Short mmCIF file of C-alpha atoms (C1' of nucleotides) in Angstrom, two decimals:
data_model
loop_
_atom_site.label_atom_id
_atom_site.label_comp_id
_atom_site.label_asym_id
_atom_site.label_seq_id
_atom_site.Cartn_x
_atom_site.Cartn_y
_atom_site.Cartn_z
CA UNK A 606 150.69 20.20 108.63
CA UNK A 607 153.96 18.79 110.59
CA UNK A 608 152.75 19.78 114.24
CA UNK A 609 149.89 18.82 116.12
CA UNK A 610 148.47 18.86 119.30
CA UNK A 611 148.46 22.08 121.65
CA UNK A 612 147.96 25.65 120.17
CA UNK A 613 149.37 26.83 123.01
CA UNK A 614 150.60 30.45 122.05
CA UNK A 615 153.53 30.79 125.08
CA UNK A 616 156.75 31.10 122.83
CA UNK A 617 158.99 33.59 124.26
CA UNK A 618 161.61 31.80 122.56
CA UNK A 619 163.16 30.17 119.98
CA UNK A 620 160.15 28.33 119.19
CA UNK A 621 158.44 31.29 117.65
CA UNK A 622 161.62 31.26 115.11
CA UNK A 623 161.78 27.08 114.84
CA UNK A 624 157.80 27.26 113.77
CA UNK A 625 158.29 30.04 111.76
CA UNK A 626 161.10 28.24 109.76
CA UNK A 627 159.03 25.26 109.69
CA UNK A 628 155.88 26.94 108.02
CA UNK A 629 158.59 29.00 105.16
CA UNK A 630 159.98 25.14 104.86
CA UNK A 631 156.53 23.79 103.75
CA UNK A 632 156.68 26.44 101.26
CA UNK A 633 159.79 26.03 99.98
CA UNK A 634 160.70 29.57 101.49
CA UNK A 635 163.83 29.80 103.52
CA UNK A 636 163.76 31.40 107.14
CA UNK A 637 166.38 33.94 106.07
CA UNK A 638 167.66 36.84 107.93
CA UNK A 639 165.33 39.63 106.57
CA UNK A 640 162.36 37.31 107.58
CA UNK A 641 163.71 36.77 111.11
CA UNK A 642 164.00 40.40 111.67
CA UNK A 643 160.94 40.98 110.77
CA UNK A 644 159.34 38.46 113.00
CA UNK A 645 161.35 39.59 115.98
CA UNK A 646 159.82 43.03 115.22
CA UNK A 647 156.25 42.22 114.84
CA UNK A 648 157.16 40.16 118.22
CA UNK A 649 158.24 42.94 120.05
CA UNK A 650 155.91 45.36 119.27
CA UNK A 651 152.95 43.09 120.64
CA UNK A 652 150.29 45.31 118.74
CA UNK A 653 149.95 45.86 114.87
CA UNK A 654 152.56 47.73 112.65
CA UNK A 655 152.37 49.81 109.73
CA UNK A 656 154.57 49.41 107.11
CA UNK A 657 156.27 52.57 107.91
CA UNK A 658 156.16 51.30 111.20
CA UNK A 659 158.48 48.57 110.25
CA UNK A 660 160.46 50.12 107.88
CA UNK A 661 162.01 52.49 110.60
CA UNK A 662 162.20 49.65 113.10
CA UNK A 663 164.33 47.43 110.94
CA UNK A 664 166.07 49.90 109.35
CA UNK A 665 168.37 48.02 106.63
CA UNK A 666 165.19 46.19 105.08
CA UNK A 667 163.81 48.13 102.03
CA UNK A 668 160.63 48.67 102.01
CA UNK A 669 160.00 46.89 98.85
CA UNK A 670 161.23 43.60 100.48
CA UNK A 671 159.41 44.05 103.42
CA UNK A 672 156.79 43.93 101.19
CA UNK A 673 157.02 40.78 99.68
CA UNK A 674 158.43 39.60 102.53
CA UNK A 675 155.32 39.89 104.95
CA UNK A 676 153.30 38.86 102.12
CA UNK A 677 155.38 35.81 102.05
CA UNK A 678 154.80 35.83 105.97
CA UNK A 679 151.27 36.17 105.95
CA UNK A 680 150.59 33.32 103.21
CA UNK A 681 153.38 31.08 105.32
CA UNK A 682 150.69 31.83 108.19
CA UNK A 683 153.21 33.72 110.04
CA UNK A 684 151.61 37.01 110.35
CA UNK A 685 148.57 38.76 109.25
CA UNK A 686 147.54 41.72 107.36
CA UNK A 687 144.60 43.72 109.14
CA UNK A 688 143.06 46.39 107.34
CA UNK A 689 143.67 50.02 109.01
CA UNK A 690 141.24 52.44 109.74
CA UNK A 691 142.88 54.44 107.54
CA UNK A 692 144.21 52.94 104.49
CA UNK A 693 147.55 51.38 105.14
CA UNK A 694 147.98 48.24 106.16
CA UNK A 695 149.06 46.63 109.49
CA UNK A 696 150.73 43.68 110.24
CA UNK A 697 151.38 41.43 112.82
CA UNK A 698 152.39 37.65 114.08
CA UNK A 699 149.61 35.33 113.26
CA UNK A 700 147.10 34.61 115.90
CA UNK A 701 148.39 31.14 116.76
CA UNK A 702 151.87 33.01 117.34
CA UNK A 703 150.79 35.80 119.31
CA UNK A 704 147.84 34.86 121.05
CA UNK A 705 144.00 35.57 120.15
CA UNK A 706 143.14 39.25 120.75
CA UNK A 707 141.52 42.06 119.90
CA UNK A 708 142.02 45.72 118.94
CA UNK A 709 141.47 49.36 120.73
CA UNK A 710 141.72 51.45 117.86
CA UNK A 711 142.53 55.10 118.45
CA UNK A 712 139.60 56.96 115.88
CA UNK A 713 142.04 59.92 116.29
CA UNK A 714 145.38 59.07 116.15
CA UNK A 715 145.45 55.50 114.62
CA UNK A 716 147.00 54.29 117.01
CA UNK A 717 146.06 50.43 117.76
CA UNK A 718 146.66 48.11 120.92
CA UNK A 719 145.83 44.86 121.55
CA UNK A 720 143.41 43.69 123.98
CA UNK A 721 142.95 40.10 125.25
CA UNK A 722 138.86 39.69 125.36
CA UNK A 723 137.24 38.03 128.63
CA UNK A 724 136.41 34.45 128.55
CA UNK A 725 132.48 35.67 128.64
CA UNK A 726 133.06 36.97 125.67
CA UNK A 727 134.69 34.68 123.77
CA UNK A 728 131.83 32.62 124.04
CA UNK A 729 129.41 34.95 123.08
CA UNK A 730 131.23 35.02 119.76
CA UNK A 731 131.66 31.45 119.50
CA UNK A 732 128.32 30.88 119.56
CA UNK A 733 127.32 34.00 117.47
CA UNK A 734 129.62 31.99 114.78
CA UNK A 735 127.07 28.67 115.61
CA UNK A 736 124.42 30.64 114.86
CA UNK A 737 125.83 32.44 111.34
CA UNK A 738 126.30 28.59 110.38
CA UNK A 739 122.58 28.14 110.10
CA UNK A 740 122.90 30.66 107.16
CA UNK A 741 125.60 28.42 104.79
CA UNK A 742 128.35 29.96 106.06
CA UNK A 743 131.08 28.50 108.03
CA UNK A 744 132.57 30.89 110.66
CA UNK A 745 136.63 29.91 110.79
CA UNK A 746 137.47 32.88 112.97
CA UNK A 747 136.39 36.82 113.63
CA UNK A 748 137.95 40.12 114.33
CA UNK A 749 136.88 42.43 117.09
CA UNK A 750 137.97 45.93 117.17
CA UNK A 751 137.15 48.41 119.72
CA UNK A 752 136.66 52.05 118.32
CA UNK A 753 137.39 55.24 120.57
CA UNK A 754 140.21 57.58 122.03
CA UNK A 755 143.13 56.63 123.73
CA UNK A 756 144.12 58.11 126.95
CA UNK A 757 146.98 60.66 124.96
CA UNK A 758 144.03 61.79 122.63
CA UNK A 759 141.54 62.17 125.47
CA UNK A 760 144.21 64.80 127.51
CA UNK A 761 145.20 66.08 124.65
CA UNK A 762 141.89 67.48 122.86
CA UNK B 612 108.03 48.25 112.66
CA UNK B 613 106.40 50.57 115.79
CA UNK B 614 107.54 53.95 115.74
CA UNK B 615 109.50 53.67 119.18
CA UNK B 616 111.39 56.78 120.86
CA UNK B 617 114.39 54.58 121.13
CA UNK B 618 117.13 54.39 119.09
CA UNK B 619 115.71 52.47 116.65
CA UNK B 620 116.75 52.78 113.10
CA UNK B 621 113.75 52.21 111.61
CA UNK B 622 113.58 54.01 108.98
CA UNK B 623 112.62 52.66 105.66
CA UNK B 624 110.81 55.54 103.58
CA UNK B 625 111.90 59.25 103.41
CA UNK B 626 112.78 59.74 107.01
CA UNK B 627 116.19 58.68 106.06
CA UNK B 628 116.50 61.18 102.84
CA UNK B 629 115.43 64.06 105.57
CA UNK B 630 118.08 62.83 108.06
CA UNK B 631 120.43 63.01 105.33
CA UNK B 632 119.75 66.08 104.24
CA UNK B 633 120.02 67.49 107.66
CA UNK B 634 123.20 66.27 108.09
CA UNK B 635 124.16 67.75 105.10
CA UNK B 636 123.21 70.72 105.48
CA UNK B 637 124.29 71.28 109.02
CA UNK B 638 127.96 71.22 106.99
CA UNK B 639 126.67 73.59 104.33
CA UNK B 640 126.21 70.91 102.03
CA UNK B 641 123.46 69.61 99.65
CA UNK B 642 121.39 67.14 99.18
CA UNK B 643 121.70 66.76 95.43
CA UNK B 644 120.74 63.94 93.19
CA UNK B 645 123.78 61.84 93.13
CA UNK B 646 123.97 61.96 96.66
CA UNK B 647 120.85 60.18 96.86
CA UNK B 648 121.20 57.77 94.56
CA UNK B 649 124.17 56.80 96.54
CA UNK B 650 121.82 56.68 99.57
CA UNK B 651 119.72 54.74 98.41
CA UNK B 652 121.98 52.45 96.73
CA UNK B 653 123.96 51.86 100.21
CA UNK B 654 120.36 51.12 101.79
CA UNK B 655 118.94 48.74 99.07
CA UNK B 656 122.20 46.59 99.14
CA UNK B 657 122.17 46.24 102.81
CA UNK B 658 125.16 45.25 102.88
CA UNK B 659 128.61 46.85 102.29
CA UNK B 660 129.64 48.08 98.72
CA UNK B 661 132.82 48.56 97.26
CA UNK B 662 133.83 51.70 95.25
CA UNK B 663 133.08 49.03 92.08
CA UNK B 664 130.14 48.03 93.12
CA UNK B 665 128.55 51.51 93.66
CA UNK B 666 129.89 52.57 90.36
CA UNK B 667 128.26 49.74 88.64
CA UNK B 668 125.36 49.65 90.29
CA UNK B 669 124.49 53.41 89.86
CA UNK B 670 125.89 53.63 86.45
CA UNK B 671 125.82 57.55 85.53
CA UNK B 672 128.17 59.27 88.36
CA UNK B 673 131.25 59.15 87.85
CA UNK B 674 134.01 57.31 89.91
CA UNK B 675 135.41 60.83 90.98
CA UNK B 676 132.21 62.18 91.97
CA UNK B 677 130.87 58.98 93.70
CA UNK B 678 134.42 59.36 95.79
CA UNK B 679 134.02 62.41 96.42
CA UNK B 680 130.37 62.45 97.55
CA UNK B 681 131.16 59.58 99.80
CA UNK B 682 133.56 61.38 101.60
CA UNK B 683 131.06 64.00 101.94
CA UNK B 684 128.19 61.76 103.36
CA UNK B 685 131.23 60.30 105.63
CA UNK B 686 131.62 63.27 107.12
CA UNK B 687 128.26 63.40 107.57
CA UNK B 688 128.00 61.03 109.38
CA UNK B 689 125.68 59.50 106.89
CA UNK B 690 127.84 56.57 105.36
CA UNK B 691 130.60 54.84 107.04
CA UNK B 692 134.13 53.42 105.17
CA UNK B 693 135.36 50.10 106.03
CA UNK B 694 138.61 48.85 105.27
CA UNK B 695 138.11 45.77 103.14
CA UNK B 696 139.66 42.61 103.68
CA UNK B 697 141.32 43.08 100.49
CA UNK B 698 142.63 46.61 99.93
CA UNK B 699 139.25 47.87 98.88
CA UNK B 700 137.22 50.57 100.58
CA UNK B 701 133.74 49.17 101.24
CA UNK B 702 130.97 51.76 102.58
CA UNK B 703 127.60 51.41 103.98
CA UNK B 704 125.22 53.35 105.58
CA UNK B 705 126.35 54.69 109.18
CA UNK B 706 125.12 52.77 112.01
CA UNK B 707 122.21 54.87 113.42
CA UNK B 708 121.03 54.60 109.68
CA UNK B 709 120.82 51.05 109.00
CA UNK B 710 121.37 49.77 112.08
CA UNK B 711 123.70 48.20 114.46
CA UNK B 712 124.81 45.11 112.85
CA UNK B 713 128.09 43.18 112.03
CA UNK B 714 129.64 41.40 108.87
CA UNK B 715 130.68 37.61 107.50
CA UNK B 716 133.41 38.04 105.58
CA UNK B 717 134.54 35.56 102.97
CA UNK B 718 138.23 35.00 102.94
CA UNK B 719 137.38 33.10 99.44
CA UNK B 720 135.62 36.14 97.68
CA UNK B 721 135.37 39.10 99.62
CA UNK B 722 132.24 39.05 100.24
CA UNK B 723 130.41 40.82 102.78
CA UNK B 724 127.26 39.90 104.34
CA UNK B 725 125.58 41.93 107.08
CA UNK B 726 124.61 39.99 110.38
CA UNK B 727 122.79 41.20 113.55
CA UNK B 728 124.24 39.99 116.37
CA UNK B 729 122.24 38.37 119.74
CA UNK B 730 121.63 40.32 122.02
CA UNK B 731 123.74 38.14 124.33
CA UNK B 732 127.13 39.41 122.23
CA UNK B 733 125.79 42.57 122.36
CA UNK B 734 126.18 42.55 126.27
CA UNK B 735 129.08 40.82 126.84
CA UNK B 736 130.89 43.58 123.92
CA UNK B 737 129.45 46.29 125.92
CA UNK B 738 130.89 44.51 128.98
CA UNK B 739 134.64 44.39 127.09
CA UNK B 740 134.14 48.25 126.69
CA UNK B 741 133.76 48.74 129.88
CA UNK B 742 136.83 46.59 130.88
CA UNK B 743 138.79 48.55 128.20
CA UNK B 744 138.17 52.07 129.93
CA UNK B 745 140.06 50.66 132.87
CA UNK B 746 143.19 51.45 130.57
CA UNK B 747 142.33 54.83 129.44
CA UNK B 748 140.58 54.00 126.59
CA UNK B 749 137.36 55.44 125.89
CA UNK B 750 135.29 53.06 123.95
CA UNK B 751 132.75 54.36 121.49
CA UNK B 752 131.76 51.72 119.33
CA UNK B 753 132.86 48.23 117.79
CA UNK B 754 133.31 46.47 114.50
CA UNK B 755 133.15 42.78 114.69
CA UNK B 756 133.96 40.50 111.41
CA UNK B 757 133.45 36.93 111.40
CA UNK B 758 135.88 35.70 108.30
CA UNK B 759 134.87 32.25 106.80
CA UNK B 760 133.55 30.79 103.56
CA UNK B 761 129.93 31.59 101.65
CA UNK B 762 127.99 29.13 100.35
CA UNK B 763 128.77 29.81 97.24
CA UNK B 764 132.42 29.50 98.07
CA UNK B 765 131.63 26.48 100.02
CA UNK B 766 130.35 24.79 97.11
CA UNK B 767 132.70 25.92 94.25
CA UNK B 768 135.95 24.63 96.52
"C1'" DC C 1478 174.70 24.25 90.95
"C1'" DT C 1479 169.99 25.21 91.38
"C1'" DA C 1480 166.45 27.50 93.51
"C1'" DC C 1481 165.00 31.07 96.37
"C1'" DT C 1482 166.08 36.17 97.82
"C1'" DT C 1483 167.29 40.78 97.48
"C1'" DG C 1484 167.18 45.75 95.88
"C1'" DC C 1485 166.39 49.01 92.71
"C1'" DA C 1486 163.36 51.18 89.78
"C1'" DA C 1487 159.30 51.18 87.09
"C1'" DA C 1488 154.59 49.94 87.03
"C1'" DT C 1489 149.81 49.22 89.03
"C1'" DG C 1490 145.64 50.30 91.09
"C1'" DC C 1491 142.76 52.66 94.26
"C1'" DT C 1492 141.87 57.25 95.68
"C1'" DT C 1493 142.35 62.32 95.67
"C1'" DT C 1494 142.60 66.86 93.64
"C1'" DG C 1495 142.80 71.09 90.21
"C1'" DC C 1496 140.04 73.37 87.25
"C1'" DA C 1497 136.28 75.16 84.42
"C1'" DG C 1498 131.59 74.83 83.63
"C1'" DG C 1499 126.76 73.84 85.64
"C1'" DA C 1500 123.15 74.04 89.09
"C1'" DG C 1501 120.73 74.88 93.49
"C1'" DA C 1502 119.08 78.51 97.16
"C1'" DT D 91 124.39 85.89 92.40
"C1'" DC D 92 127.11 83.33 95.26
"C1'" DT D 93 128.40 78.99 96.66
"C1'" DC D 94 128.38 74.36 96.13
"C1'" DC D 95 128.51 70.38 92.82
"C1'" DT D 96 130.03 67.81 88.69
"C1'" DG D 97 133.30 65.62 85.32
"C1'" DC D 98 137.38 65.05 83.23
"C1'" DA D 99 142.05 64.43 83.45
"C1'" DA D 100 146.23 64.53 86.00
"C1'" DA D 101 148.43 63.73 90.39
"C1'" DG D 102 149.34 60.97 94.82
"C1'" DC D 103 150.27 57.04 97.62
"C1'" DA D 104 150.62 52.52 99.20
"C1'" DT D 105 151.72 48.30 97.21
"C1'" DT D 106 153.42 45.10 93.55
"C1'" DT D 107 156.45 43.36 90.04
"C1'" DG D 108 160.47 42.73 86.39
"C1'" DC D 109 165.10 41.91 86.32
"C1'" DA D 110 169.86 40.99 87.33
"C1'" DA D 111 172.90 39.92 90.99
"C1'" DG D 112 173.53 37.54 95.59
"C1'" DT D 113 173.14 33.63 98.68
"C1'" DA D 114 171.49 29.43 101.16
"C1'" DG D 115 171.50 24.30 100.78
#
DNA sequence: CTACTTGCAAATGCTTTGCAGGAGA
DNA sequence: TCTCCTGCAAAGCATTTGCAAGTAG
């Protein structure tokens, strides 16, 4: 691990990219264009994408290199893969990049926003991870997603 | 284990076959044999199963027909489908069956492990709901994974 | 020049569906 | 008897991989 200190997740900049290249580098995985675009994406959308998603959003990136792409992403620690309600898969920038947050997750259209949690809360979990210690296992992180209907769904049926 | 009017899930004996079967019913469906055996395999592993798991474990119904029923008893509102961490559907009992509870998930082997959360999370969650609807969302439930290592995991590596 | 990357197409693996026979109410 | 359920096999999708050519360092 080449950097230390802060996990400060405030990169509107280049810094995103620099780490990003760093993490490929340790890998022996180049920061190439295709990768970049791909992180700017994820970036900008600021909420999960599905493949489709990003497919139509790059546009010039076949789907197939997306792909391996993101899964190169994801093991670089870049981005992460969540699991979608329904069964395709959604990416985005890794925690550390983007910030820890949660979900609001549509039940009716899919549709998935992020959600920064209160402080309060955050330490509920923390300690809810203490306590799932006591049972062998060790708690590295956790994943909080809010089910229900987003405002469109609610005025529209 | 009281028989309280709340909205206790306490249900270990038939009660839940009856619910189930009223459930099923009230979508013209039936209660048949496989369908309880895959009832009652959800409850005894009390913990979520995936599509492998159930087929193994009940050994006679078909992968098909245990897909199939499973979507049934989803609908239902009987069972519930997870998205694995992997790209596996895990299911498990819905949550006014067995119970409101949460999962550890092991990034190592995929396994899931149910865990009932203090009351104190429970609060501050409903608390983050709340918050949420100030957006237009309409909250209606949660899912909250904690990823880490098992034991077992712990040991091996 | 030597890896790592890319794109296409074919393959994989989980899940769904068509169909004909069987069973419950 | 009518409708729902079951099993098998084939179809569907999202995702992965083999391979040959392209490109960064």
């Amino acid at each position: 691990m080449t950097s230390g200190a802060g996990d400060e997740p405030d990169l509107g900049n280049g810094r995103l990219h620099e780490t990003a290249a760093a993490r490929l580098a340790a890998l022996d995985q180049r920061y190439t264009h295709s990768r970049r675009v791909l992180v700017e994406t994820m970036q900008e959308a600021a909420r999960p994408l599905t493949m489709a998603e990003i497919v139509r959003r790059t546009d010039r990136i076949p789907q197939s290199s997306a792909y391996r792409n993101l899964t190169v992403l994801c093991a670089a620690g870049i981005a992460t893969r969540l699991p979608g309600a329904d069964d395709q898969g959604r990416f985005e920038l890794a925690e550390d990049l983007a910030g820890h947050h949660h979900h609001l997750v549509c039940v009716s259209c899919g549709a998935v926003a992020d959600l920064v949690a209160a402080a309060r809360l955050e330490r509920a979990l923390r300690e809810a991870a203490r306590q799932a210690a006591d049972s062998g296992f060790e708690v590295t992180g956790h994943r909080l997603d809010f089910d229900g209907r987003c405002g469109e769904c609610r005025d529209a049926g």
